Coordinates of C-alpha atoms in Angstrom, one line a residue:
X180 CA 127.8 71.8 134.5
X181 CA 127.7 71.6 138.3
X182 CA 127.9 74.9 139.7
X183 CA 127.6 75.5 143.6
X184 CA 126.7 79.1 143.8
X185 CA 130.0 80.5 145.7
X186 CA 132.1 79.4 142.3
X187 CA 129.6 80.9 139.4
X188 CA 131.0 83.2 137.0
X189 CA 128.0 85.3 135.9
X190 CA 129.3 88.8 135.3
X191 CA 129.5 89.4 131.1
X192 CA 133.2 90.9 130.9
X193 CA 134.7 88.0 133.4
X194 CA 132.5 85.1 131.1
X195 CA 133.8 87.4 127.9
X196 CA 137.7 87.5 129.5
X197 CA 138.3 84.1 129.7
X198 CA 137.2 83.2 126.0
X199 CA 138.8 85.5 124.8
X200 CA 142.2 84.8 126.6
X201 CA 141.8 81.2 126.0
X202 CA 140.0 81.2 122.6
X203 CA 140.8 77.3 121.9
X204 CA 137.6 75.6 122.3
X205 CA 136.1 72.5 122.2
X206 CA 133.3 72.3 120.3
X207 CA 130.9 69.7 121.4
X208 CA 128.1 68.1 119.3
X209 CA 125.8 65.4 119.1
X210 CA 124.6 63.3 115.9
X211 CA 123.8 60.1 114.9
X212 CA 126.5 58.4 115.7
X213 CA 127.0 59.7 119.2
X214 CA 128.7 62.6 120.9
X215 CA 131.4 64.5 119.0
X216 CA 134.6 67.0 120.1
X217 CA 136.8 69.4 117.9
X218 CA 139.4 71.7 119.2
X219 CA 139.2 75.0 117.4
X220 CA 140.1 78.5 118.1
X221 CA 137.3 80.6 118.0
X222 CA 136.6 84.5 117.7
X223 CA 133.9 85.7 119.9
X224 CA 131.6 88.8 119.0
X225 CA 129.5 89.3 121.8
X226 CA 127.8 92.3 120.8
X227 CA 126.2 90.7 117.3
X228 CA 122.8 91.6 116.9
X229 CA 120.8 90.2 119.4
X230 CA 122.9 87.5 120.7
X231 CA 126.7 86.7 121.1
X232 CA 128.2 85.0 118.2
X233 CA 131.1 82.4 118.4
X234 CA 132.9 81.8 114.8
X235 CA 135.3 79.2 113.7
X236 CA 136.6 76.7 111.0
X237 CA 137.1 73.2 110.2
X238 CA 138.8 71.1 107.6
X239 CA 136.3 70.4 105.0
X240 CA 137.7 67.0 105.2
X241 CA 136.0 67.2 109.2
X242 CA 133.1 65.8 108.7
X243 CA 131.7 67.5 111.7
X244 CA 130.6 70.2 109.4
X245 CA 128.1 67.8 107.5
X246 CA 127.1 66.1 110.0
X247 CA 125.5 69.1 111.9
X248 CA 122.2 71.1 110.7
X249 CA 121.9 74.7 110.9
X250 CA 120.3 75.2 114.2
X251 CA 121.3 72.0 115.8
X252 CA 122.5 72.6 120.0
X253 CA 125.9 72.6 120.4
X254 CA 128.2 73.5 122.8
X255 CA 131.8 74.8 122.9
X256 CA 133.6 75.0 126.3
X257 CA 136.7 77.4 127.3
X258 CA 139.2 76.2 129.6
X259 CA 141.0 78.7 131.2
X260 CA 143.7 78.6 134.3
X261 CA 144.0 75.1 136.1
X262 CA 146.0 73.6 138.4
X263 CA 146.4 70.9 141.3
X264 CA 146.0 71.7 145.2
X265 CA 147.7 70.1 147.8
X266 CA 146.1 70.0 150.9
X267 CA 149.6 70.2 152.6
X268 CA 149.0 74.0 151.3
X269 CA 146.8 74.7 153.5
X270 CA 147.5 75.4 157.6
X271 CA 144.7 73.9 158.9
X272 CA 145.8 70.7 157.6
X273 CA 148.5 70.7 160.0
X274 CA 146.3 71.0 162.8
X275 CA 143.4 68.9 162.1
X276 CA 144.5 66.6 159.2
X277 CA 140.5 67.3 157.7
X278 CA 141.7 68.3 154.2
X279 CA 142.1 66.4 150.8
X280 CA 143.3 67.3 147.4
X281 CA 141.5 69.4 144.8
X282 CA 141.9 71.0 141.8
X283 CA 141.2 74.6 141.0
X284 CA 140.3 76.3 137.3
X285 CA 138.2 78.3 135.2
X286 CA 135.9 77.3 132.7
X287 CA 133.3 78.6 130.4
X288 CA 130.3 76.7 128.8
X289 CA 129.5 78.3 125.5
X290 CA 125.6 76.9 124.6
X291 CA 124.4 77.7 121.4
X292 CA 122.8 77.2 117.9
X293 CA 125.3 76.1 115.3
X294 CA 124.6 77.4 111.4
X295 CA 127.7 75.4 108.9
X296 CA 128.7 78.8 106.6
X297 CA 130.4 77.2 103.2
X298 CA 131.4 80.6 101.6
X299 CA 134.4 82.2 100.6
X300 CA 134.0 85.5 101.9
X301 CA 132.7 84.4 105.3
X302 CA 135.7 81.9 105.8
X303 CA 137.9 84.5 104.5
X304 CA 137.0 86.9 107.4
X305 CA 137.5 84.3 109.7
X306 CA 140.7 83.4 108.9
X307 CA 141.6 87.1 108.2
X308 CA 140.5 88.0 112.3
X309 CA 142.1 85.5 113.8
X310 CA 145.3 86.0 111.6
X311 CA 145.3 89.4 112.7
X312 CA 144.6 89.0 116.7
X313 CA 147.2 86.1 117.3
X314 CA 150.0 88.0 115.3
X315 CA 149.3 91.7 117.0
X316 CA 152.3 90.3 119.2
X317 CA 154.6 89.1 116.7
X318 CA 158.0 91.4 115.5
X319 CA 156.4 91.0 112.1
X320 CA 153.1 90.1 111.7
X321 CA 152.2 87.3 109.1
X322 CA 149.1 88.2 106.9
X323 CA 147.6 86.6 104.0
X324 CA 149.2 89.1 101.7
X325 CA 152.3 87.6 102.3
X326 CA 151.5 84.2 100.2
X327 CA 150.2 84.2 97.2
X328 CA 146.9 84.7 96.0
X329 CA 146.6 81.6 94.0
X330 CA 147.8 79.3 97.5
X331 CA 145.9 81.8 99.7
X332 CA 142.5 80.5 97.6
X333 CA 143.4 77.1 97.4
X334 CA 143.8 77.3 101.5
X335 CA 140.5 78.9 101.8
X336 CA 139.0 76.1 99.8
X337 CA 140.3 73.6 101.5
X338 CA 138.3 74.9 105.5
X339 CA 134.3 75.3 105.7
X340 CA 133.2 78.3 108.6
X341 CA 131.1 77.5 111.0
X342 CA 128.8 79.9 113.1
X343 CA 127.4 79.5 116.8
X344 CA 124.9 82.1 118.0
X345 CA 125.6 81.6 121.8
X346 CA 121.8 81.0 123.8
X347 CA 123.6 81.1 126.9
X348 CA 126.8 81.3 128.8
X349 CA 128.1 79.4 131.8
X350 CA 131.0 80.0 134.0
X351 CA 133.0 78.8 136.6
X352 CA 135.7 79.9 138.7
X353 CA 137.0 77.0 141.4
X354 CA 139.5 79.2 143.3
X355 CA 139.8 77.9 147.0
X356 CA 136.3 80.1 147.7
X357 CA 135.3 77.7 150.1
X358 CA 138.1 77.4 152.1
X359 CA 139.1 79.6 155.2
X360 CA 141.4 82.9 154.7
X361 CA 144.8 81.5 156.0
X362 CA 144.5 78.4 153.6
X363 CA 143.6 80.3 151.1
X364 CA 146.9 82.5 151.1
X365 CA 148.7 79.3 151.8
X366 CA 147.3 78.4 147.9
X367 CA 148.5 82.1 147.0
X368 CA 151.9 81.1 148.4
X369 CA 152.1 77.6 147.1
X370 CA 151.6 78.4 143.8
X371 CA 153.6 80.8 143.6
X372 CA 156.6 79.2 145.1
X373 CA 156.2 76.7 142.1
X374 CA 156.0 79.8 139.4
X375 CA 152.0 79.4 139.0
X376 CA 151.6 83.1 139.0
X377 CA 148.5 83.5 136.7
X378 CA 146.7 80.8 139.2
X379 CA 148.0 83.0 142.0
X380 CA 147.0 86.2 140.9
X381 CA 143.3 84.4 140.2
X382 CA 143.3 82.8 143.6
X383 CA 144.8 86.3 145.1
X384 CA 142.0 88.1 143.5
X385 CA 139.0 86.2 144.7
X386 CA 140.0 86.9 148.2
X387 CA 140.1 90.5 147.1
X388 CA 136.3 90.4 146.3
X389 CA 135.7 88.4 149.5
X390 CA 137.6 91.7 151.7
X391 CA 139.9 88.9 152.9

């Protein structure tokens, strides 16, 4: 990934943040024939031993899973807060017309060594953490107790675990950096005139760490 060195991510809980707040990734692998994607939602450890640890599942009817050694490269990649830019945001445009669209986001590159983990009791945890993370918010939280035992296994059977232990981490934050101070708050304003707080807040932010 293309990173010019005014958008780099590089601090651990900001790399960590976004995964975890966007935890849908897209795993990215490459076999014989060609490049492949799945979109999975993925738990991320990254104090596991020695190295950050990504962990997910597939279909067993995916054949992604057989397709892959343990210890082939993969990569899965986190896309967090995106959004258009006009340039009619910005007041200098009004002045000197020497501004053109852009887009601004977040995104992490996950780069790691895969391992394919066909067991019950791996897949079961899994399933169990991410069961009990994205219902935390819910009135009633769904759990696996609630079904039977009998479907419950059948379920489990049906999905293969996979494991990535993460070599390195990349991240990137596009947030009108490289523009001056007023068109950066005319982004601010923009986007929030249009309800894009989250993007606001991130753009609003960056200027904070600038002392704009």
């Amino acid at each position: 990934m293309y990173i010019p060195r005014h958008f780099a991510t590089t601090q651990p809980d900001e790399l960590q943040r976004i995964i975890q707040s966007h935890p849908l990734g897209v795993l990215v692998t490459h076999g014989a024939d060609g490049l492949d994607a799945n979109h999975r939602p993925f738990e991320f450890d990254p104090a596991a031993g020695e190295a950050s640890v990504l962990t997910a599942q597939v279909a067993r009817a995916n054949p992604v899973w057989r397709k892959c050694a343990d210890g082939d490269a993969v990569m899965v990649v986190f896309r967090s807060l995106e959004g258009y830019v006009s340039p009619n945001w910005y007041p200098s445009k009004h002045e000197a017309h020497r501004q053109v669209p852009t887009w601004n986001y977040e995104v992490v590159h996950a780069h790691g060594r895969i391992t394919i983990r066909d067991d019950e009791k791996f897949v079961r945890g899994v399933v169990a953490r991410l069961t009990r993370r994205h219902e935390a918010d819910e009135p009633q939280p769904w759990k696996m107790g609630d079904s039977a035992p009998e479907y419950i296994d059948m379920m489990l059977k049906s999905i293969v675990g996979i494991e990535v232990a993460v070599t390195r981490l990349e991240g990137k934050s596009k947030l009108s950096q490289s523009c001056e101070l007023r068109d950066r708050k005319g982004v601010v304003d923009a986007l929030r005139s249009r309800w894009d707080e989250a993007l606001a807040q991130a753009v609003e932010k960056e200027i904070g760490k600038s002392g704009g």
